[in-house]
Coordinates of C-alpha atoms and ligand atoms in Angstrom, one line a residue:
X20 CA 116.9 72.8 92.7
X21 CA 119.8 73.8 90.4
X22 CA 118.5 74.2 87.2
X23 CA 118.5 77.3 85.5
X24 CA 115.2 77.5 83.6
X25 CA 115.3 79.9 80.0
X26 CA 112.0 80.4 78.4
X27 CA 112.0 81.8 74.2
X28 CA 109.0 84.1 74.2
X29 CA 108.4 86.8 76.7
X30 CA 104.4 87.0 77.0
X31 CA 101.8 86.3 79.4
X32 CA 102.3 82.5 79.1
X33 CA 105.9 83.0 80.0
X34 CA 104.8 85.4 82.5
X35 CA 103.1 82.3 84.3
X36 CA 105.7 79.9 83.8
X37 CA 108.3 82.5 85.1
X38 CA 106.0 82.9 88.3
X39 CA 105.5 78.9 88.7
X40 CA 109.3 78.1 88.3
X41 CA 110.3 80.7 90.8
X42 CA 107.8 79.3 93.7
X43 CA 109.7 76.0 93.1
X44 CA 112.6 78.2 93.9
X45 CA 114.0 78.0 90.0
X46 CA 115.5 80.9 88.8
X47 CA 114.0 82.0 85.2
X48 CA 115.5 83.5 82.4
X49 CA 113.4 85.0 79.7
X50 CA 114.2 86.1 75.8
X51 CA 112.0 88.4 73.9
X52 CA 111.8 90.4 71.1
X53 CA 110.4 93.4 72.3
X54 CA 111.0 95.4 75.4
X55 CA 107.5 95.6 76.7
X56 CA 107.2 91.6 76.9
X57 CA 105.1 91.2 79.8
X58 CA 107.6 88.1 81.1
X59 CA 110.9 90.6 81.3
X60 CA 109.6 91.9 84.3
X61 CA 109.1 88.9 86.4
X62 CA 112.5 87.4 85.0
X63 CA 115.5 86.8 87.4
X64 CA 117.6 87.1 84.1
X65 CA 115.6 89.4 81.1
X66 CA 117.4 89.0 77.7
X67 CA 116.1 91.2 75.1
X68 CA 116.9 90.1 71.4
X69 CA 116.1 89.0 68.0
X70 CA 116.1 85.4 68.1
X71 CA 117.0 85.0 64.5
X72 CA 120.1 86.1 65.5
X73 CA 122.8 83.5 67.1
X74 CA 124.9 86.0 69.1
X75 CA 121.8 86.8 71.0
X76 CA 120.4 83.6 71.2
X77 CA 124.0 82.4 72.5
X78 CA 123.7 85.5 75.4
X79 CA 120.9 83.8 76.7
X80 CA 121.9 80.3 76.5
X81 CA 124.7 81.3 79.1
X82 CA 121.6 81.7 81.8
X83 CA 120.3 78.4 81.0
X84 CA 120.0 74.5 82.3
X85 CA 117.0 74.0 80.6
X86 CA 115.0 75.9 77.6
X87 CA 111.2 76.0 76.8
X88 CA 108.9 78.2 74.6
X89 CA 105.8 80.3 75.3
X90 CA 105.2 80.0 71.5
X91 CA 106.0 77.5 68.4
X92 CA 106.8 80.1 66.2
X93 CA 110.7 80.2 66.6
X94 CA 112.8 80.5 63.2
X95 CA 114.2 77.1 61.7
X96 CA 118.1 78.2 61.8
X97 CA 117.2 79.4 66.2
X98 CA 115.9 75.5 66.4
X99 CA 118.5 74.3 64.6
X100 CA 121.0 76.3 67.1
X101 CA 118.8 74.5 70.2
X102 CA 119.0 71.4 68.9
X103 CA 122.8 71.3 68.3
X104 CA 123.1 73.2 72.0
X105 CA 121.1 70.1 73.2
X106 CA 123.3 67.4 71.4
X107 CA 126.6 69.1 72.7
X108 CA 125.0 68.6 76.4
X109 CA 125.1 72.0 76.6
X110 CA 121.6 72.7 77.7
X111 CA 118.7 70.6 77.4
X112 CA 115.8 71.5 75.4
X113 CA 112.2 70.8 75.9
X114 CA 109.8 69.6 74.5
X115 CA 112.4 69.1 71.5
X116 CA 112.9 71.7 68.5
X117 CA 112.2 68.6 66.1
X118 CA 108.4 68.5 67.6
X119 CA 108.6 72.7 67.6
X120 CA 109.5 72.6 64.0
X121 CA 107.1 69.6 63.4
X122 CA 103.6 71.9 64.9
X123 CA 104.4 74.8 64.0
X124 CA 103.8 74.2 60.4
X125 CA 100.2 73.3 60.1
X126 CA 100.5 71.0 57.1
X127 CA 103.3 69.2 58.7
X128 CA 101.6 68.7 61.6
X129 CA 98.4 67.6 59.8
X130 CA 100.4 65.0 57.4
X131 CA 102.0 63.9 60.9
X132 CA 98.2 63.6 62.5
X133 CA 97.3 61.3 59.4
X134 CA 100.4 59.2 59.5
X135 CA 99.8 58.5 63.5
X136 CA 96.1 57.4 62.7
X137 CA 95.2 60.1 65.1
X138 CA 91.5 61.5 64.0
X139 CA 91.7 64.9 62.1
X140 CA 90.2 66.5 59.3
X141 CA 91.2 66.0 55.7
X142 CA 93.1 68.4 54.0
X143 CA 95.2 69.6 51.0
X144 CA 98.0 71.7 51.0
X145 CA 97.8 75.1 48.6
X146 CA 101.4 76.2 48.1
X147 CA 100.0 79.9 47.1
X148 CA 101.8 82.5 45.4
X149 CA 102.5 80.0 42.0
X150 CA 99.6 77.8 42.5
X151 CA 96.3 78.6 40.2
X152 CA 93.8 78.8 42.7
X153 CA 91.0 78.3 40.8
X154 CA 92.6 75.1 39.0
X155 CA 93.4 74.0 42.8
X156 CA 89.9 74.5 43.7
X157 CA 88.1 72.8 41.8
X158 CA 87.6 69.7 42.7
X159 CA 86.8 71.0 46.2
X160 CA 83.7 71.8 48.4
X161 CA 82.7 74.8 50.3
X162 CA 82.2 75.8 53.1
X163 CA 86.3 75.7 53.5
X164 CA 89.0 76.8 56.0
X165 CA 92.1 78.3 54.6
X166 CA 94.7 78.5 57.7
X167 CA 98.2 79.9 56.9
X168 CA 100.4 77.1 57.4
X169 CA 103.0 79.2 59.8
X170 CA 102.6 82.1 61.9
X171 CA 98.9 82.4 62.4
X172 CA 97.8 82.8 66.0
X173 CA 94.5 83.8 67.5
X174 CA 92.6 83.5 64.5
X175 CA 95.0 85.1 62.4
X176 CA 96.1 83.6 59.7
X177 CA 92.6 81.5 59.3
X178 CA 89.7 82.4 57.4
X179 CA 86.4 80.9 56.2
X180 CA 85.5 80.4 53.0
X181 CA 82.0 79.9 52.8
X182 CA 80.5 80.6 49.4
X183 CA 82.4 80.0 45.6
X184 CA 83.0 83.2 45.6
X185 CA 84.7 83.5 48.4
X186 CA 87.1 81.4 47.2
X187 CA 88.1 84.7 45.1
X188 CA 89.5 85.7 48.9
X189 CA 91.9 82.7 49.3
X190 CA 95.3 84.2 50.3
X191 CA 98.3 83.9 48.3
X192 CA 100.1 81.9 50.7
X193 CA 101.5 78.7 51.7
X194 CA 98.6 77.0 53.6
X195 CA 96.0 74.1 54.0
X196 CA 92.7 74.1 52.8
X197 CA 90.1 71.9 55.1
X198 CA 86.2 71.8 55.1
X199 CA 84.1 73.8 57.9
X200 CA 82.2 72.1 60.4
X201 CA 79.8 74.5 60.8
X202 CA 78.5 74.9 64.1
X203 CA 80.5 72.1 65.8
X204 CA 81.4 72.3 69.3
X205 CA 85.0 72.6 70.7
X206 CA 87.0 71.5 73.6
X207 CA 90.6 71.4 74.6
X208 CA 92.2 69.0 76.6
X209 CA 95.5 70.3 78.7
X210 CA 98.4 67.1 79.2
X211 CA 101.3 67.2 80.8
X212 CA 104.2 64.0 79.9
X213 CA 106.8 64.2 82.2
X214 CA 110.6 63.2 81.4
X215 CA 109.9 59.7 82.3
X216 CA 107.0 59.4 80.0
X217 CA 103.9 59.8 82.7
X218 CA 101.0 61.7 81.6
X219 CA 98.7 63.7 83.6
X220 CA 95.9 65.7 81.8
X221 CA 93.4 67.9 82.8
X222 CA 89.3 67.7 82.3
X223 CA 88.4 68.4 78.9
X224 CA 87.2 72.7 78.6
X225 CA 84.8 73.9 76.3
X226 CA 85.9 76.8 73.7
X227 CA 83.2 79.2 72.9
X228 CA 84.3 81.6 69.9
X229 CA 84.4 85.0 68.6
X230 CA 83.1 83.8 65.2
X231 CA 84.3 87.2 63.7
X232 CA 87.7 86.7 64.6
X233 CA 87.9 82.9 65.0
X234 CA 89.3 84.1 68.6
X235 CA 88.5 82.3 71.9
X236 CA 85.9 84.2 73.8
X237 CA 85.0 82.3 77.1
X238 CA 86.2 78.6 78.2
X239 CA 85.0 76.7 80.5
X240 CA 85.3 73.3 82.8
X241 CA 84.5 70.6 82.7
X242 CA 83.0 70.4 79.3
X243 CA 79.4 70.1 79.5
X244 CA 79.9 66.8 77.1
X245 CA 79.2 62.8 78.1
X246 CA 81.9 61.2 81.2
X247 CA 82.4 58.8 78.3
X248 CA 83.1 61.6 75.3
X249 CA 85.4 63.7 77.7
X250 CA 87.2 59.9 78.8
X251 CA 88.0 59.9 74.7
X252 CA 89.2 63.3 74.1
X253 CA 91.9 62.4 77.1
X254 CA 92.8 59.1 76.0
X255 CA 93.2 60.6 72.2
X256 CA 95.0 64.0 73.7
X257 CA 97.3 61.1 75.4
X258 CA 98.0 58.8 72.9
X259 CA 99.4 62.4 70.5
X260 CA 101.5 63.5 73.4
X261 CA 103.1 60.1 73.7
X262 CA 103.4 59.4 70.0
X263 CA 105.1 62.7 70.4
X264 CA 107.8 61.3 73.2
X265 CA 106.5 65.2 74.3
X266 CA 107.9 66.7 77.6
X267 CA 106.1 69.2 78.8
X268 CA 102.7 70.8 78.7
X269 CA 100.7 70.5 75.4
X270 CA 96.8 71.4 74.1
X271 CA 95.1 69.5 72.2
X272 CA 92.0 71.4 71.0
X273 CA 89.0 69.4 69.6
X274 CA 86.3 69.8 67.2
X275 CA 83.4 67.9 68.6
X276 CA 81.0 66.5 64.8
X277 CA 77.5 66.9 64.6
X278 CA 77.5 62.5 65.0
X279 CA 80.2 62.5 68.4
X280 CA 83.2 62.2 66.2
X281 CA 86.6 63.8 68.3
X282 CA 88.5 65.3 65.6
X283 CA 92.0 66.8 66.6
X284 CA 92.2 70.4 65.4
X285 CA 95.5 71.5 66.3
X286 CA 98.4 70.7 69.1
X287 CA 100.1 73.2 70.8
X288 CA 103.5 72.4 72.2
X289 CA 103.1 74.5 75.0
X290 CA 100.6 75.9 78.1
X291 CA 97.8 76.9 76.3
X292 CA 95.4 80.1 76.5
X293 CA 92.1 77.1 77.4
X294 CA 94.8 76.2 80.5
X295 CA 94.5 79.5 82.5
X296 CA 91.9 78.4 84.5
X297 CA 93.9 75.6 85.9
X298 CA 95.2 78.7 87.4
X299 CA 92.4 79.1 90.4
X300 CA 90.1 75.2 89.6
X301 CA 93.2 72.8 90.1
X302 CA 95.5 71.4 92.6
X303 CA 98.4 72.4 89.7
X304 CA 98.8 74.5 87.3
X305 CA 99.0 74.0 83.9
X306 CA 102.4 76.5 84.7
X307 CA 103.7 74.6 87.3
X308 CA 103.0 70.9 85.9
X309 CA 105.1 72.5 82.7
X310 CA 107.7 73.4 84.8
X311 CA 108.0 69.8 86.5
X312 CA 108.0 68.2 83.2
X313 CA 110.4 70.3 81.5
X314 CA 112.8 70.4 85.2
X315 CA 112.4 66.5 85.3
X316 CA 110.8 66.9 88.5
X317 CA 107.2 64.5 88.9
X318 CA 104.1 65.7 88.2
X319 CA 101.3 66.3 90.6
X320 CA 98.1 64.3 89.9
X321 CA 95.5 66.5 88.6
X322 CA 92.5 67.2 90.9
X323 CA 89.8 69.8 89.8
X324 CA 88.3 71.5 93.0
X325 CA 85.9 73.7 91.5
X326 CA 83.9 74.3 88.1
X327 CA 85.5 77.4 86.4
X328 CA 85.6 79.7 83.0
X329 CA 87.8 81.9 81.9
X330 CA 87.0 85.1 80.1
X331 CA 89.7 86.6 77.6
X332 CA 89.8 90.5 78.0
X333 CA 90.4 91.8 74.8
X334 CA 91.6 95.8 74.6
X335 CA 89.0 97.7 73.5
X336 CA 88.6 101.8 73.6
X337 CA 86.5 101.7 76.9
X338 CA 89.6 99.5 79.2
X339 CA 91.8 101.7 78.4
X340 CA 92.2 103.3 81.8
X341 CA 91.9 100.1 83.8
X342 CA 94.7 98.5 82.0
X343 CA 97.8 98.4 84.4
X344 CA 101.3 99.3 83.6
X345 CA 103.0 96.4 85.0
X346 CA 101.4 92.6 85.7
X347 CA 98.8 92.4 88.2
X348 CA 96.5 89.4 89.8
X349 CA 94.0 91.0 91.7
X350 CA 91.8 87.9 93.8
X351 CA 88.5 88.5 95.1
X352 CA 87.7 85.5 97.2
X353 CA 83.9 86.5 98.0
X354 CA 83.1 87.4 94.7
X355 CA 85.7 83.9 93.8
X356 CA 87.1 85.5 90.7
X357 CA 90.2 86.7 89.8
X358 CA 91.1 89.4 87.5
X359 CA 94.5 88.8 85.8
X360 CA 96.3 91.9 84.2
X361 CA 99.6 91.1 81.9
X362 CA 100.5 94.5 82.0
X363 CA 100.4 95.0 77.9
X364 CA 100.4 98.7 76.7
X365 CA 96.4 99.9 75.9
X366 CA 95.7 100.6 72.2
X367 CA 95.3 97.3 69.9
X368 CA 91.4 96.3 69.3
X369 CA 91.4 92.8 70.1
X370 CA 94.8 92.2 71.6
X371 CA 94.6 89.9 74.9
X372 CA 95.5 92.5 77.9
X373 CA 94.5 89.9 80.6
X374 CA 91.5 87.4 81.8
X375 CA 89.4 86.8 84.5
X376 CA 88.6 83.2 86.0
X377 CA 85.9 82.9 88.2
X378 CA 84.9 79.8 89.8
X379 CA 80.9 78.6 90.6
X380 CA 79.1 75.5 91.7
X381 CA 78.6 74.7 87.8
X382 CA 80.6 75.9 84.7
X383 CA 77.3 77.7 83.3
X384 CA 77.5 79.9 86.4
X385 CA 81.0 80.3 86.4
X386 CA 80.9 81.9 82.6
X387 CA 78.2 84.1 83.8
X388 CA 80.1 85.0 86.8
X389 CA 83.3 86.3 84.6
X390 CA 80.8 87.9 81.8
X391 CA 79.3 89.6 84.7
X392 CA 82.7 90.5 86.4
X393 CA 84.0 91.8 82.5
X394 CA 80.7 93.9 81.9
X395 CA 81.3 95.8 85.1
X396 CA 84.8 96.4 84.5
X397 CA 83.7 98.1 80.9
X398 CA 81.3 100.1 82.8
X399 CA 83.7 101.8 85.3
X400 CA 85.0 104.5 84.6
X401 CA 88.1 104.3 87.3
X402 CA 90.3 101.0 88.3
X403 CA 89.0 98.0 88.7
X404 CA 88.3 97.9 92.7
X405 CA 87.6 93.8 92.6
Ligands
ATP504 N1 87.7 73.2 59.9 C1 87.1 74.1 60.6 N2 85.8 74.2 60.7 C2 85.2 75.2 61.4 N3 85.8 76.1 62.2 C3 87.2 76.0 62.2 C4 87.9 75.1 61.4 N4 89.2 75.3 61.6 C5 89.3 76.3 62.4 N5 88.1 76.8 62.8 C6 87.8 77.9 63.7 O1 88.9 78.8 63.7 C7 89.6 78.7 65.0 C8 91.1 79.0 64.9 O2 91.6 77.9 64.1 P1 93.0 77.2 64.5 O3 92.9 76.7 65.9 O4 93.3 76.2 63.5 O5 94.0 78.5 64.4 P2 95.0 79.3 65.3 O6 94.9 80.7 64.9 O7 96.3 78.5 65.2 O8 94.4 79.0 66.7 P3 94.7 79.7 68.1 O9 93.5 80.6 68.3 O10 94.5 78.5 69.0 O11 96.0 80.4 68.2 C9 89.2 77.4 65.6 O12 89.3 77.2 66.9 C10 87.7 77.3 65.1 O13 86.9 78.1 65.9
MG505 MG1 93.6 77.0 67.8

């Protein structure tokens, strides 16, 4: 394999991809913005630099066959830059900076949902700071979700309104305003379209929430939902990835209504946090199918082998000991759980610092497996001994 793979984004999605890429014998190089990017480490090639800067972006190109992202939220002038380096035949670029600038706006995206007939809420657009908010609310219902248009991520950037006067709350900025299902259920559905057009996607997962932080807590697979409901969220999740001529991995996260309705809630173009446990469950990787697509190489068929969750660790006060310096999987293969580390400095309440999958005979036993792994790693006091 000659290509030269160059991921923008330097966290512990990249970290992944950079691993996968490498066992296929790829060399990697990665581009971050900050110097403790967990992804710079594992890099054959590690390019720190602002990516709204050309010169740098340019640096990094030079290390490059093909580029992907470990994130959507790249500047419109870096795209712009990609795309031209792609129409040159300089590099290729996948999946392509038109569907990057496309999802990473969410109003875009939704208006782009609508016009595909693909189900999805309906929403307005508030164009905040000019905009009268209460003569733009008017006419509309609560409960409501505000979501920043760009640059929200983990629950940032998304908020709840539930009452009129919450709607005092609403955020002076460019967004979309949709109702709230309250209490839905939510599942994901990992697929992978290769240069060629084939699609391989994984099982649908389930999505349990931090409701304070509209975070993901635990996910799990196969979602406990009807063979027939799961069949739909794939075919939907596929017919959005082809609409989108896509290469690469992409996650297509579901609300499930009270009445069975599959609404899409937003697409990610890129490996997804509701993918790691296609880390230890699959025959592939969500990493290493991304890879393939993006390289033009075929993907693998998807076979689950075991049910699994996957438990975010997010930093709180009592980890900060057990947090490593430097990435770190450490596999227990009695226990059948595996403690992933991204090597993140300790200190930010809620940051992701790693997860734990665990697999189990059933997905129910598998969550309590990593809740149970999780708890005991709060209550040590020294490292983690797995
Ligand atoms: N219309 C809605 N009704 C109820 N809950 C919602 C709605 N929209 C979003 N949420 C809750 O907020 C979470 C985050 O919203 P969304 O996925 O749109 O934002 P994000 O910050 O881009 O996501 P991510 O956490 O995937 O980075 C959802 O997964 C869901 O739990
Ligand atoms: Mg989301």
């Amino acid at each position: 394999m000659n290509f030269r793979l160059g991921i923008i984004g330097g966290g512990q999605l990249a970290l992944y991809l950079c691993e996968a890429a490498q066992r296929l014998g790829v060399e990697v190089a990665v581009f971050s913005a900050t110097a403790d990017a967990p992804a710079l480490q594992a890099a054959d090639t590690a390019i720190l630099g602002d990516a709204d800067n050309a010169a740098d972006i340019e640096r990094f190109l030079g290390h490059c066959d093909v580029v992907t992202f470990d994130m959507e939220a790249v500047a419109n002038e870096t795209l712009n830059q990609l795309y031209l380096a792609d129409a040159e035949g300089r590099i290729a670029v996948r999946p392509g900076p038109d569907t990057l600038f496309m999802l990473k706006d969410k109003a875009l995206q939704k208006a782009w949902l609508q016009a595909q007939g693909l189900p999805t809420l309906p929403f307005s657009v508030y164009p905040g700071a000019a905009a009268s908010a209460e003569s733009f609310m008017a006419g509309l219902e609560v409960p409501l979700v505000q979501k920043a248009r760009c640059g929200g991520y983990d629950g940032r950037g998304v908020q709840i309104l539930a009452t009129r006067q919450d709607l005092e709350k609403l955020w002076d900025t460019p967004s979309i305003i949709e109702p709230c299902l309250q209490g839905c259920r939510e599942i994901s559905v990992i697929t992978a379209r290769g240069l060629s057009g084939e699609l391989h996607s994984y099982p649908p997962v389930s999505m349990d929430f931090d409701p304070g932080l509209n975070s993901v807590r635990t996910v799990s697979m196969p979602a406990e939902i009807p063979a027939d409901l799961a069949a739909r969220a794939v075919r939907i999740a596929e017919q959005a990835v082809d609409k989108l001529r896509g290469v690469g991995v992409f996650a297509i996260e579901m609300f499930i209504t009270g009445d069975g309705e599959l609404l899409i809630n937003e697409i990610s173009p890129r490996v997804h946090n509701s993918g790691h446990l296609t880390l230890d469950a699959c025959n592939v990787s969500q990493f290493e199918q991304h890879v393939r697509a993006v390289l033009g190489m075929p993907l693998l068929a998807v076979r689950q082998h075991s049910a699994a969750a996957m438990l975010n660790i997010l930093y709180e006060e009592s980890l900060r000991e057990h947090c490593p310096a430097t990435p770190v999987a450490k596999k227990h293969a009695a226990r059948r759980t595996t403690l992933y580390w991204y090597g993140k400095a300790p200190g930010k309440p809620g940051r992701k610092m790693g997860h734990i999958n665990a697999l189990a005979p059933t997905a129910d036993e598998a969550v309590l497996l990593a809740n149970q792994t999780l708890n005991k790693l709060s209550a040590q006091r020294e490292g983690y001994a797995a």
